[in-house]
PDB file of C-alpha atoms in Angstrom:
ATOM      1  CA  MET A   9      -9.199 -29.514  25.087  1.00  0.00           C
ATOM      2  CA  LEU A  10     -12.649 -30.578  23.836  1.00  0.00           C
ATOM      3  CA  ALA A  11     -11.485 -30.388  20.251  1.00  0.00           C
ATOM      4  CA  ALA A  12      -8.411 -32.467  20.927  1.00  0.00           C
ATOM      5  CA  GLY A  13     -10.412 -35.634  21.599  1.00  0.00           C
ATOM      6  CA  PRO A  14     -12.295 -35.760  18.265  1.00  0.00           C
ATOM      7  CA  LEU A  15      -9.192 -34.726  16.356  1.00  0.00           C
ATOM      8  CA  ALA A  16      -7.126 -37.439  17.995  1.00  0.00           C
ATOM      9  CA  ALA A  17      -9.820 -40.006  17.283  1.00  0.00           C
ATOM     10  CA  GLN A  18      -9.985 -38.903  13.667  1.00  0.00           C
ATOM     11  CA  ARG A  19      -6.218 -39.230  13.289  1.00  0.00           C
ATOM     12  CA  GLU A  20      -6.363 -42.696  14.857  1.00  0.00           C
ATOM     13  CA  THR A  21      -9.046 -43.998  12.476  1.00  0.00           C
ATOM     14  CA  SER A  22      -7.428 -42.405   9.427  1.00  0.00           C
ATOM     15  CA  ALA A  23      -3.957 -43.830  10.085  1.00  0.00           C
ATOM     16  CA  LEU A  24      -2.960 -47.044   8.324  1.00  0.00           C
ATOM     17  CA  ARG A  25      -1.915 -49.938  10.567  1.00  0.00           C
ATOM     18  CA  PRO A  26      -0.214 -53.321  10.059  1.00  0.00           C
ATOM     19  CA  ALA A  27      -3.604 -54.992  10.495  1.00  0.00           C
ATOM     20  CA  ASP A  28      -4.843 -53.239   7.357  1.00  0.00           C
ATOM     21  CA  GLY A  29      -2.343 -55.129   5.241  1.00  0.00           C
ATOM     22  CA  ALA A  30      -3.240 -58.368   7.008  1.00  0.00           C
ATOM     23  CA  LEU A  31      -6.955 -57.930   6.304  1.00  0.00           C
ATOM     24  CA  LEU A  32      -6.259 -57.288   2.644  1.00  0.00           C
ATOM     25  CA  ALA A  33      -3.973 -60.330   2.535  1.00  0.00           C
ATOM     26  CA  VAL A  34      -6.755 -62.511   3.988  1.00  0.00           C
ATOM     27  CA  GLY A  35      -9.037 -61.524   1.140  1.00  0.00           C
ATOM     28  CA  VAL A  36      -6.368 -62.271  -1.462  1.00  0.00           C
ATOM     29  CA  ALA A  37      -5.533 -65.609   0.182  1.00  0.00           C
ATOM     30  CA  LEU A  38      -9.184 -66.680   0.206  1.00  0.00           C
ATOM     31  CA  TYR A  39      -9.510 -65.744  -3.453  1.00  0.00           C
ATOM     32  CA  PHE A  40      -6.618 -67.947  -4.556  1.00  0.00           C
ATOM     33  CA  THR A  41      -7.280 -70.860  -2.162  1.00  0.00           C
ATOM     34  CA  PRO A  42      -9.412 -72.847  -4.674  1.00  0.00           C
ATOM     35  CA  ARG A  43      -6.569 -72.784  -7.191  1.00  0.00           C
ATOM     36  CA  LEU A  44      -3.892 -73.618  -4.646  1.00  0.00           C
ATOM     37  CA  LEU A  45      -5.899 -76.516  -3.156  1.00  0.00           C
ATOM     38  CA  ASP A  46      -7.369 -77.636  -6.483  1.00  0.00           C
ATOM     39  CA  ILE A  47     -10.961 -77.381  -5.264  1.00  0.00           C
ATOM     40  CA  ASN A  48     -13.452 -78.478  -7.948  1.00  0.00           C
ATOM     41  CA  GLN A  49     -11.217 -77.486 -10.828  1.00  0.00           C
ATOM     42  CA  GLY A  50     -12.593 -80.180 -13.162  1.00  0.00           C
ATOM     43  CA  PRO A  51     -15.425 -80.038 -15.722  1.00  0.00           C
ATOM     44  CA  PRO A  52     -19.096 -79.886 -14.630  1.00  0.00           C
ATOM     45  CA  SER A  53     -20.965 -83.130 -14.034  1.00  0.00           C
ATOM     46  CA  CYS A  54     -23.523 -82.402 -16.749  1.00  0.00           C
ATOM     47  CA  ALA A  55     -23.824 -80.346 -19.945  1.00  0.00           C
ATOM     48  CA  PRO A  56     -26.636 -79.779 -20.621  1.00  0.00           C
ATOM     49  CA  CYS A  57     -28.138 -80.306 -17.178  1.00  0.00           C
ATOM     50  CA  ASP A  58     -31.739 -81.094 -16.272  1.00  0.00           C
ATOM     51  CA  ARG A  59     -33.759 -77.916 -15.687  1.00  0.00           C
ATOM     52  CA  ALA A  60     -36.042 -79.783 -13.315  1.00  0.00           C
ATOM     53  CA  THR A  61     -33.212 -79.945 -10.774  1.00  0.00           C
ATOM     54  CA  VAL A  62     -33.220 -76.138 -10.458  1.00  0.00           C
ATOM     55  CA  PRO A  63     -35.603 -74.741  -7.782  1.00  0.00           C
ATOM     56  CA  TRP A  64     -38.696 -73.060  -9.244  1.00  0.00           C
ATOM     57  CA  PHE A  65     -37.699 -69.625  -7.913  1.00  0.00           C
ATOM     58  CA  ASP A  66     -34.456 -69.803  -9.924  1.00  0.00           C
ATOM     59  CA  ARG A  67     -35.591 -71.750 -12.980  1.00  0.00           C
ATOM     60  CA  TRP A  68     -37.270 -68.817 -14.735  1.00  0.00           C
ATOM     61  CA  VAL A  69     -33.955 -67.038 -15.427  1.00  0.00           C
ATOM     62  CA  ILE A  70     -32.393 -69.901 -17.399  1.00  0.00           C
ATOM     63  CA  ALA A  71     -31.281 -68.503 -20.756  1.00  0.00           C
ATOM     64  CA  GLU A  72     -28.247 -68.034 -22.949  1.00  0.00           C
ATOM     65  CA  PRO A  73     -25.782 -65.469 -21.508  1.00  0.00           C
ATOM     66  CA  ARG A  74     -26.297 -61.850 -22.516  1.00  0.00           C
ATOM     67  CA  ASP A  75     -22.826 -60.346 -22.738  1.00  0.00           C
ATOM     68  CA  THR A  76     -23.964 -56.727 -22.918  1.00  0.00           C
ATOM     69  CA  TRP A  77     -25.802 -56.949 -19.611  1.00  0.00           C
ATOM     70  CA  ALA A  78     -22.860 -58.774 -18.054  1.00  0.00           C
ATOM     71  CA  ALA A  79     -20.445 -56.061 -19.189  1.00  0.00           C
ATOM     72  CA  GLY A  80     -22.794 -53.445 -17.774  1.00  0.00           C
ATOM     73  CA  SER A  81     -22.760 -55.107 -14.370  1.00  0.00           C
ATOM     74  CA  THR A  82     -18.957 -55.111 -14.339  1.00  0.00           C
ATOM     75  CA  LEU A  83     -18.805 -51.441 -15.255  1.00  0.00           C
ATOM     76  CA  LEU A  84     -21.308 -50.611 -12.520  1.00  0.00           C
ATOM     77  CA  VAL A  85     -19.225 -52.404  -9.879  1.00  0.00           C
ATOM     78  CA  VAL A  86     -16.141 -50.495 -11.008  1.00  0.00           C
ATOM     79  CA  GLY A  87     -18.145 -47.274 -10.979  1.00  0.00           C
ATOM     80  CA  ILE A  88     -19.281 -47.789  -7.386  1.00  0.00           C
ATOM     81  CA  GLY A  89     -15.713 -48.427  -6.270  1.00  0.00           C
ATOM     82  CA  VAL A  90     -14.236 -45.493  -8.181  1.00  0.00           C
ATOM     83  CA  LEU A  91     -16.845 -42.970  -7.064  1.00  0.00           C
ATOM     84  CA  ALA A  92     -16.760 -44.098  -3.440  1.00  0.00           C
ATOM     85  CA  GLY A  93     -12.974 -44.108  -3.394  1.00  0.00           C
ATOM     86  CA  TRP A  94     -12.772 -40.736  -5.073  1.00  0.00           C
ATOM     87  CA  ASP A  95     -15.119 -39.253  -2.474  1.00  0.00           C
ATOM     88  CA  PHE A  96     -12.689 -40.309   0.254  1.00  0.00           C
ATOM     89  CA  VAL A  97      -9.577 -39.207  -1.655  1.00  0.00           C
ATOM     90  CA  ASP A  98     -11.161 -35.842  -2.378  1.00  0.00           C
ATOM     91  CA  ASP A  99     -11.658 -35.269   1.362  1.00  0.00           C
ATOM     92  CA  GLY A 100      -7.952 -35.700   2.029  1.00  0.00           C
ATOM     93  CA  PRO A 101      -5.824 -37.765   4.457  1.00  0.00           C
ATOM     94  CA  ALA A 102      -8.554 -37.740   7.124  1.00  0.00           C
ATOM     95  CA  ARG A 103     -10.446 -40.342   5.071  1.00  0.00           C
ATOM     96  CA  THR A 104      -7.519 -42.727   4.566  1.00  0.00           C
ATOM     97  CA  GLY A 105      -9.060 -45.153   7.040  1.00  0.00           C
ATOM     98  CA  ASP A 106     -12.350 -45.127   5.160  1.00  0.00           C
ATOM     99  CA  LEU A 107     -10.527 -45.807   1.903  1.00  0.00           C
ATOM    100  CA  ALA A 108      -8.683 -48.713   3.519  1.00  0.00           C
ATOM    101  CA  ALA A 109     -11.951 -50.148   4.856  1.00  0.00           C
ATOM    102  CA  LEU A 110     -13.536 -49.825   1.425  1.00  0.00           C
ATOM    103  CA  THR A 111     -10.702 -51.786  -0.188  1.00  0.00           C
ATOM    104  CA  GLN A 112     -10.610 -54.430   2.543  1.00  0.00           C
ATOM    105  CA  SER A 113     -14.380 -54.940   2.420  1.00  0.00           C
ATOM    106  CA  ALA A 114     -14.251 -55.574  -1.327  1.00  0.00           C
ATOM    107  CA  ALA A 115     -11.259 -57.899  -0.979  1.00  0.00           C
ATOM    108  CA  ILE A 116     -12.877 -60.008   1.754  1.00  0.00           C
ATOM    109  CA  ALA A 117     -16.161 -60.203  -0.178  1.00  0.00           C
ATOM    110  CA  ALA A 118     -14.339 -61.287  -3.344  1.00  0.00           C
ATOM    111  CA  GLY A 119     -12.263 -63.853  -1.452  1.00  0.00           C
ATOM    112  CA  VAL A 120     -15.188 -65.379   0.426  1.00  0.00           C
ATOM    113  CA  THR A 121     -17.337 -65.669  -2.685  1.00  0.00           C
ATOM    114  CA  GLU A 122     -14.537 -67.187  -4.760  1.00  0.00           C
ATOM    115  CA  LEU A 123     -13.934 -69.868  -2.133  1.00  0.00           C
ATOM    116  CA  ALA A 124     -17.669 -70.504  -1.729  1.00  0.00           C
ATOM    117  CA  LYS A 125     -18.103 -70.758  -5.506  1.00  0.00           C
ATOM    118  CA  ALA A 126     -15.433 -73.453  -5.704  1.00  0.00           C
ATOM    119  CA  ILE A 127     -16.810 -75.448  -2.780  1.00  0.00           C
ATOM    120  CA  ALA A 128     -20.437 -75.262  -3.946  1.00  0.00           C
ATOM    121  CA  ALA A 129     -19.591 -75.744  -7.644  1.00  0.00           C
ATOM    122  CA  ARG A 130     -23.093 -74.674  -8.638  1.00  0.00           C
ATOM    123  CA  ASN A 131     -23.766 -74.660 -12.374  1.00  0.00           C
ATOM    124  CA  ARG A 132     -24.521 -71.359 -14.032  1.00  0.00           C
ATOM    125  CA  PRO A 133     -27.806 -70.953 -15.959  1.00  0.00           C
ATOM    126  CA  VAL A 134     -26.018 -71.515 -19.283  1.00  0.00           C
ATOM    127  CA  LEU A 135     -25.411 -75.172 -18.416  1.00  0.00           C
ATOM    128  CA  TYR A 136     -29.166 -75.750 -18.630  1.00  0.00           C
ATOM    129  CA  THR A 137     -29.386 -74.391 -22.178  1.00  0.00           C
ATOM    130  CA  ALA A 138     -28.513 -75.563 -25.681  1.00  0.00           C
ATOM    131  CA  GLY A 139     -25.154 -73.814 -25.339  1.00  0.00           C
ATOM    132  CA  ALA A 140     -24.138 -75.989 -22.398  1.00  0.00           C
ATOM    133  CA  SER A 141     -21.643 -78.181 -24.244  1.00  0.00           C
ATOM    134  CA  GLU A 142     -19.591 -75.211 -25.399  1.00  0.00           C
ATOM    135  CA  ALA A 143     -19.822 -73.415 -22.044  1.00  0.00           C
ATOM    136  CA  ALA A 144     -18.743 -76.509 -20.107  1.00  0.00           C
ATOM    137  CA  ALA A 145     -15.173 -76.047 -21.301  1.00  0.00           C
ATOM    138  CA  ALA A 146     -14.853 -73.009 -19.037  1.00  0.00           C
ATOM    139  CA  LEU A 147     -14.266 -73.604 -15.317  1.00  0.00           C
ATOM    140  CA  ASP A 148     -16.352 -70.501 -14.622  1.00  0.00           C
ATOM    141  CA  ALA A 149     -19.456 -72.375 -15.820  1.00  0.00           C
ATOM    142  CA  GLN A 150     -19.712 -74.047 -12.409  1.00  0.00           C
ATOM    143  CA  ARG A 151     -19.050 -70.963 -10.328  1.00  0.00           C
ATOM    144  CA  SER A 152     -22.580 -69.598  -9.964  1.00  0.00           C
ATOM    145  CA  TRP A 153     -23.173 -69.412  -6.187  1.00  0.00           C
ATOM    146  CA  PRO A 154     -22.816 -66.852  -4.735  1.00  0.00           C
ATOM    147  CA  SER A 155     -22.565 -63.898  -7.103  1.00  0.00           C
ATOM    148  CA  GLY A 156     -19.125 -62.309  -6.804  1.00  0.00           C
ATOM    149  CA  HIS A 157     -20.113 -59.128  -8.656  1.00  0.00           C
ATOM    150  CA  THR A 158     -23.037 -58.603  -6.287  1.00  0.00           C
ATOM    151  CA  ALA A 159     -20.943 -59.370  -3.208  1.00  0.00           C
ATOM    152  CA  VAL A 160     -18.261 -56.849  -4.133  1.00  0.00           C
ATOM    153  CA  ALA A 161     -20.854 -54.233  -5.106  1.00  0.00           C
ATOM    154  CA  PHE A 162     -22.664 -54.538  -1.765  1.00  0.00           C
ATOM    155  CA  ALA A 163     -19.382 -54.601   0.142  1.00  0.00           C
ATOM    156  CA  LEU A 164     -18.380 -51.323  -1.509  1.00  0.00           C
ATOM    157  CA  ALA A 165     -21.810 -49.756  -1.043  1.00  0.00           C
ATOM    158  CA  THR A 166     -22.134 -50.825   2.598  1.00  0.00           C
ATOM    159  CA  SER A 167     -18.606 -49.767   3.508  1.00  0.00           C
ATOM    160  CA  TYR A 168     -19.196 -46.398   1.861  1.00  0.00           C
ATOM    161  CA  ALA A 169     -22.544 -45.977   3.634  1.00  0.00           C
ATOM    162  CA  LEU A 170     -21.051 -46.834   7.037  1.00  0.00           C
ATOM    163  CA  SER A 171     -18.207 -44.370   6.523  1.00  0.00           C
ATOM    164  CA  ALA A 172     -20.556 -41.656   5.258  1.00  0.00           C
ATOM    165  CA  SER A 173     -22.880 -42.207   8.208  1.00  0.00           C
ATOM    166  CA  ARG A 174     -20.037 -41.874  10.683  1.00  0.00           C
ATOM    167  CA  ALA A 175     -18.735 -38.741   8.960  1.00  0.00           C
ATOM    168  CA  GLY A 176     -22.183 -37.188   8.674  1.00  0.00           C
ATOM    169  CA  GLY A 177     -22.274 -37.189   4.871  1.00  0.00           C
ATOM    170  CA  PRO A 178     -25.452 -36.654   2.805  1.00  0.00           C
ATOM    171  CA  GLU A 179     -27.910 -39.507   3.280  1.00  0.00           C
ATOM    172  CA  TRP A 180     -28.829 -39.658  -0.405  1.00  0.00           C
ATOM    173  CA  ARG A 181     -25.320 -40.813  -1.267  1.00  0.00           C
ATOM    174  CA  ARG A 182     -25.688 -43.874   0.940  1.00  0.00           C
ATOM    175  CA  TRP A 183     -28.972 -44.818  -0.694  1.00  0.00           C
ATOM    176  CA  ALA A 184     -27.510 -44.191  -4.149  1.00  0.00           C
ATOM    177  CA  ALA A 185     -24.673 -46.601  -3.389  1.00  0.00           C
ATOM    178  CA  TRP A 186     -27.067 -49.341  -2.250  1.00  0.00           C
ATOM    179  CA  ILE A 187     -29.370 -48.792  -5.233  1.00  0.00           C
ATOM    180  CA  ALA A 188     -26.385 -49.087  -7.562  1.00  0.00           C
ATOM    181  CA  ALA A 189     -25.358 -52.321  -5.815  1.00  0.00           C
ATOM    182  CA  ALA A 190     -28.883 -53.685  -6.226  1.00  0.00           C
ATOM    183  CA  GLY A 191     -28.607 -52.712  -9.891  1.00  0.00           C
ATOM    184  CA  VAL A 192     -25.504 -54.885 -10.200  1.00  0.00           C
ATOM    185  CA  GLY A 193     -27.400 -57.879  -8.855  1.00  0.00           C
ATOM    186  CA  SER A 194     -30.313 -57.237 -11.219  1.00  0.00           C
ATOM    187  CA  LEU A 195     -27.963 -57.015 -14.187  1.00  0.00           C
ATOM    188  CA  ARG A 196     -26.311 -60.319 -13.252  1.00  0.00           C
ATOM    189  CA  VAL A 197     -29.714 -62.007 -13.371  1.00  0.00           C
ATOM    190  CA  ALA A 198     -30.697 -60.176 -16.567  1.00  0.00           C
ATOM    191  CA  ALA A 199     -27.431 -61.315 -18.127  1.00  0.00           C
ATOM    192  CA  ALA A 200     -28.342 -64.940 -17.264  1.00  0.00           C
ATOM    193  CA  ARG A 201     -25.049 -65.199 -15.457  1.00  0.00           C
ATOM    194  CA  HIS A 202     -26.631 -65.934 -12.080  1.00  0.00           C
ATOM    195  CA  PHE A 203     -29.747 -67.257 -10.448  1.00  0.00           C
ATOM    196  CA  PRO A 204     -31.672 -64.918  -8.105  1.00  0.00           C
ATOM    197  CA  SER A 205     -30.557 -66.968  -5.078  1.00  0.00           C
ATOM    198  CA  ASP A 206     -26.926 -66.415  -6.139  1.00  0.00           C
ATOM    199  CA  VAL A 207     -27.481 -62.668  -6.110  1.00  0.00           C
ATOM    200  CA  VAL A 208     -29.277 -62.609  -2.752  1.00  0.00           C
ATOM    201  CA  SER A 209     -26.501 -64.684  -1.191  1.00  0.00           C
ATOM    202  CA  GLY A 210     -23.850 -62.465  -2.757  1.00  0.00           C
ATOM    203  CA  ALA A 211     -25.514 -59.358  -1.358  1.00  0.00           C
ATOM    204  CA  ALA A 212     -25.500 -60.910   2.128  1.00  0.00           C
ATOM    205  CA  VAL A 213     -21.792 -61.762   1.836  1.00  0.00           C
ATOM    206  CA  GLY A 214     -21.012 -58.212   0.740  1.00  0.00           C
ATOM    207  CA  VAL A 215     -22.937 -56.556   3.551  1.00  0.00           C
ATOM    208  CA  LEU A 216     -21.465 -58.860   6.207  1.00  0.00           C
ATOM    209  CA  SER A 217     -17.937 -58.341   4.848  1.00  0.00           C
ATOM    210  CA  ALA A 218     -18.229 -54.565   5.130  1.00  0.00           C
ATOM    211  CA  VAL A 219     -19.892 -54.655   8.556  1.00  0.00           C
ATOM    212  CA  GLY A 220     -17.201 -57.035   9.790  1.00  0.00           C
ATOM    213  CA  ILE A 221     -14.333 -54.891   8.502  1.00  0.00           C
ATOM    214  CA  HIS A 222     -15.794 -51.735  10.024  1.00  0.00           C
ATOM    215  CA  ALA A 223     -16.323 -53.517  13.349  1.00  0.00           C
ATOM    216  CA  ILE A 224     -12.680 -54.595  13.368  1.00  0.00           C
ATOM    217  CA  ARG A 225     -11.227 -51.329  12.118  1.00  0.00           C
ATOM    218  CA  PHE A 226     -13.346 -48.723  13.868  1.00  0.00           C
TER     219      PHE A 226
END
């Protein structure tokens, strides 16, 4: 009888529910809201912009974009998601709930950051450089705050860590996930795609998204 309780609880948390689809849909809806409501879809207000308007703690990263570093950050985000997801898949159906939470956490983080980016319309570092005029043609040039890559990376890492902690997995894996997420944020700054404050804010969104999903689901 003692074993029945934990087994029943495990089956309950691993089973997919209608709410899982709803949580994923919320993330998708948030992501596309700026396009549907036409929020700040026009060109930036300046190109090039005055560097003096950027806070001193962000100003030092202003530079032309470095595509190699940016590509590396994208690959690292994908790597965190794939490795975390594979760890759950490899453990079998008992981890279905953890896999669902991982996906939902990333979706909510991506949706929240995309909506926040559109509302804030903060210029990326490139708009303070000589390449501003060319970059201004892209809507993405005014989508700097918060960092979406960092938010998704921390959502994945935090969701994985929470699941691993509950399942009693090796502690080093949790730290590895968070270190990898921090690496994503560092690469976004190194790539001159984001200001440090964008990355810090993105990390907070990612952590809160994962904690919120786990609180709702488990």
